[in-house]
């Protein structure tokens, strides 16, 4: 990983080899060009944390998985409605909030027990048990941590309200 940091910080041209390898891996695992475009980052490799996984792309191509990049207009008990008005039945919602997790929360409507909003729960700072779960939000889990009780910096998962 040190070579990645050097390449990104000192000479971004050094990242081309890593970028080509990542795109080759994506192409070899995801044959659908539309899905592949949705999964292709629009920034230079190394700009954000890299996900090193053997099962991420195979999970994305499963028949029961859909990658939705349209905005979500509404979350219902067992479905979401995207910005085009399409209602999609869901079991799990993965919020791909990106790198600035706490900034994206200001616009999110995440409500826990007793109607408490996530913004209220974290008004004095982000706090999560083992960097994974937040008290009062039983269906909100983080999959990556920035520290002992930090927020997810790569992604978070949550179930639809009522779940």
Short mmCIF file of C-alpha atoms in Angstrom, two decimals:
data_model
loop_
_atom_site.label_atom_id
_atom_site.label_comp_id
_atom_site.label_asym_id
_atom_site.label_seq_id
_atom_site.Cartn_x
_atom_site.Cartn_y
_atom_site.Cartn_z
CA UNK A 1 0.00 0.00 0.00
CA UNK A 2 2.98 2.31 0.49
CA UNK A 3 3.54 2.39 -3.28
CA UNK A 4 -0.07 3.49 -3.72
CA UNK A 5 0.41 6.39 -1.31
CA UNK A 6 3.67 7.39 -3.01
CA UNK A 7 2.13 7.21 -6.45
CA UNK A 8 -0.93 9.17 -5.52
CA UNK A 9 0.89 11.85 -3.51
CA UNK A 10 4.14 12.19 -5.48
CA UNK A 11 3.45 11.11 -9.05
CA UNK A 12 -0.13 10.15 -10.01
CA UNK A 13 1.17 8.56 -13.23
CA UNK A 14 2.42 5.71 -11.03
CA UNK A 15 -1.22 4.88 -10.31
CA UNK A 16 -1.97 3.91 -13.93
CA UNK A 17 -0.79 0.32 -13.39
CA UNK A 18 -3.02 -0.04 -10.33
CA UNK A 19 -5.93 1.58 -12.19
CA UNK A 20 -5.53 -0.81 -15.16
CA UNK A 21 -5.35 -3.82 -12.83
CA UNK A 22 -8.50 -2.72 -10.97
CA UNK A 23 -10.41 -2.13 -14.22
CA UNK A 24 -9.26 -5.51 -15.57
CA UNK A 25 -10.51 -7.17 -12.38
CA UNK A 26 -13.85 -5.35 -12.66
CA UNK A 27 -14.23 -6.33 -16.33
CA UNK A 28 -13.40 -9.97 -15.61
CA UNK A 29 -16.03 -10.19 -12.84
CA UNK A 30 -18.83 -7.96 -14.21
CA UNK A 31 -19.83 -8.66 -17.82
CA UNK A 32 -22.81 -6.28 -17.92
CA UNK A 33 -21.50 -2.92 -19.21
CA UNK A 34 -24.27 -0.90 -17.50
CA UNK A 35 -23.56 -2.43 -14.10
CA UNK A 36 -19.82 -2.13 -14.69
CA UNK A 37 -20.26 1.61 -15.37
CA UNK A 38 -22.20 2.01 -12.11
CA UNK A 39 -19.40 0.25 -10.20
CA UNK A 40 -16.55 2.21 -11.83
CA UNK A 41 -15.32 5.08 -9.63
CA UNK A 42 -15.14 8.53 -11.23
CA UNK A 43 -11.93 9.42 -9.38
CA UNK A 44 -8.29 8.32 -9.53
CA UNK A 45 -7.54 5.06 -7.79
CA UNK A 46 -6.10 5.70 -4.35
CA UNK A 47 -8.05 8.95 -3.90
CA UNK A 48 -10.35 7.13 -1.49
CA UNK A 49 -9.95 3.87 0.37
CA UNK A 50 -9.64 0.88 -1.89
CA UNK A 51 -11.89 -2.08 -1.25
CA UNK A 52 -9.84 -5.26 -1.37
CA UNK A 53 -12.29 -8.13 -1.67
CA UNK A 54 -12.77 -11.35 -3.60
CA UNK A 55 -16.53 -11.42 -3.17
CA UNK A 56 -17.67 -7.81 -3.72
CA UNK A 57 -18.17 -8.02 -7.50
CA UNK A 58 -19.69 -11.53 -7.38
CA UNK A 59 -22.20 -10.19 -4.85
CA UNK A 60 -23.09 -7.27 -7.15
CA UNK A 61 -23.92 -9.57 -10.09
CA UNK A 62 -26.25 -11.88 -8.15
CA UNK A 63 -29.82 -12.10 -9.41
CA UNK A 64 -31.22 -10.79 -6.13
CA UNK A 65 -28.98 -7.67 -6.04
CA UNK A 66 -29.63 -4.41 -7.84
CA UNK A 67 -27.28 -1.45 -7.84
CA UNK A 68 -29.40 1.70 -7.89
CA UNK A 69 -27.63 4.96 -8.56
CA UNK A 70 -30.74 7.10 -8.96
CA UNK A 71 -31.56 9.11 -5.88
CA UNK A 72 -33.97 7.65 -3.36
CA UNK A 73 -37.11 9.73 -2.96
CA UNK A 74 -38.79 7.66 -0.26
CA UNK A 75 -38.16 4.68 1.98
CA UNK A 76 -41.21 2.57 2.74
CA UNK A 77 -41.63 -0.40 5.06
CA UNK A 78 -40.58 -3.00 2.45
CA UNK A 79 -39.49 -0.90 -0.50
CA UNK A 80 -37.85 2.25 -1.75
CA UNK A 81 -39.07 4.71 -4.36
CA UNK A 82 -36.27 6.08 -6.50
CA UNK A 83 -36.08 9.54 -8.03
CA UNK A 84 -37.72 8.26 -11.21
CA UNK A 85 -40.79 7.13 -9.22
CA UNK A 86 -40.02 3.42 -9.52
CA UNK A 87 -40.90 1.41 -6.40
CA UNK A 88 -38.41 -1.37 -5.64
CA UNK A 89 -38.96 -4.06 -3.01
CA UNK A 90 -35.95 -4.32 -0.70
CA UNK A 91 -34.65 -6.46 2.13
CA UNK A 92 -31.55 -4.36 2.82
CA UNK A 93 -30.51 -0.84 1.87
CA UNK A 94 -26.82 -0.02 1.59
CA UNK A 95 -26.07 3.71 1.83
CA UNK A 96 -22.96 4.39 -0.22
CA UNK A 97 -22.25 7.65 1.57
CA UNK A 98 -18.65 7.88 0.48
CA UNK A 99 -15.82 9.41 2.42
CA UNK A 100 -17.54 12.32 4.18
CA UNK A 101 -19.96 10.30 6.28
CA UNK A 102 -20.87 12.90 8.87
CA UNK A 103 -21.43 15.61 6.25
CA UNK A 104 -23.86 13.42 4.30
CA UNK A 105 -25.89 12.76 7.45
CA UNK A 106 -27.21 16.32 7.62
CA UNK A 107 -29.58 15.52 4.76
CA UNK A 108 -30.37 11.92 5.72
CA UNK A 109 -33.61 10.97 7.43
CA UNK A 110 -32.41 8.15 9.67
CA UNK A 111 -34.78 7.68 12.59
CA UNK A 112 -34.21 5.28 15.46
CA UNK A 113 -36.18 4.25 18.51
CA UNK A 114 -38.69 6.73 19.91
CA UNK A 115 -38.39 8.89 16.78
CA UNK A 116 -34.84 10.03 17.55
CA UNK A 117 -32.96 11.32 14.52
CA UNK A 118 -29.35 10.30 13.88
CA UNK A 119 -28.37 13.98 13.86
CA UNK A 120 -29.64 14.28 17.45
CA UNK A 121 -27.85 11.12 18.56
CA UNK A 122 -24.56 12.31 17.09
CA UNK A 123 -24.87 16.04 17.84
CA UNK A 124 -21.89 15.91 20.23
CA UNK A 125 -19.86 13.67 17.92
CA UNK A 126 -20.19 10.37 16.14
CA UNK A 127 -20.32 7.45 18.55
CA UNK A 128 -20.66 3.80 17.66
CA UNK A 129 -20.13 0.59 19.63
CA UNK A 130 -16.98 -1.01 18.18
CA UNK A 131 -17.42 1.41 15.27
CA UNK A 132 -20.29 -0.77 14.04
CA UNK A 133 -23.60 -0.12 15.83
CA UNK A 134 -25.26 2.99 17.22
CA UNK A 135 -27.34 2.90 20.42
CA UNK A 136 -31.02 3.45 19.69
CA UNK A 137 -30.69 2.55 15.99
CA UNK A 138 -31.09 -1.25 15.94
CA UNK A 139 -31.20 -1.54 12.15
CA UNK A 140 -28.21 0.70 11.41
CA UNK A 141 -24.80 -0.94 11.16
CA UNK A 142 -21.51 0.37 9.80
CA UNK A 143 -19.23 -1.89 7.81
CA UNK A 144 -15.99 0.07 8.19
CA UNK A 145 -14.55 2.28 10.89
CA UNK A 146 -12.19 5.23 11.10
CA UNK A 147 -11.25 4.45 14.68
CA UNK A 148 -12.36 2.82 17.92
CA UNK A 149 -15.81 4.39 17.76
CA UNK A 150 -15.71 6.21 14.45
CA UNK A 151 -18.30 6.26 11.69
CA UNK A 152 -18.16 4.19 8.57
CA UNK A 153 -15.83 5.77 6.10
CA UNK A 154 -16.55 3.41 3.24
CA UNK A 155 -20.17 2.34 3.58
CA UNK A 156 -23.03 1.70 5.94
CA UNK A 157 -25.95 -0.65 5.84
CA UNK A 158 -29.39 -0.26 7.28
CA UNK A 159 -32.74 -1.96 7.07
CA UNK A 160 -35.90 -0.22 5.95
CA UNK A 161 -37.88 1.43 8.77
CA UNK A 162 -40.05 -0.96 10.71
CA UNK A 163 -37.53 -3.77 10.17
#
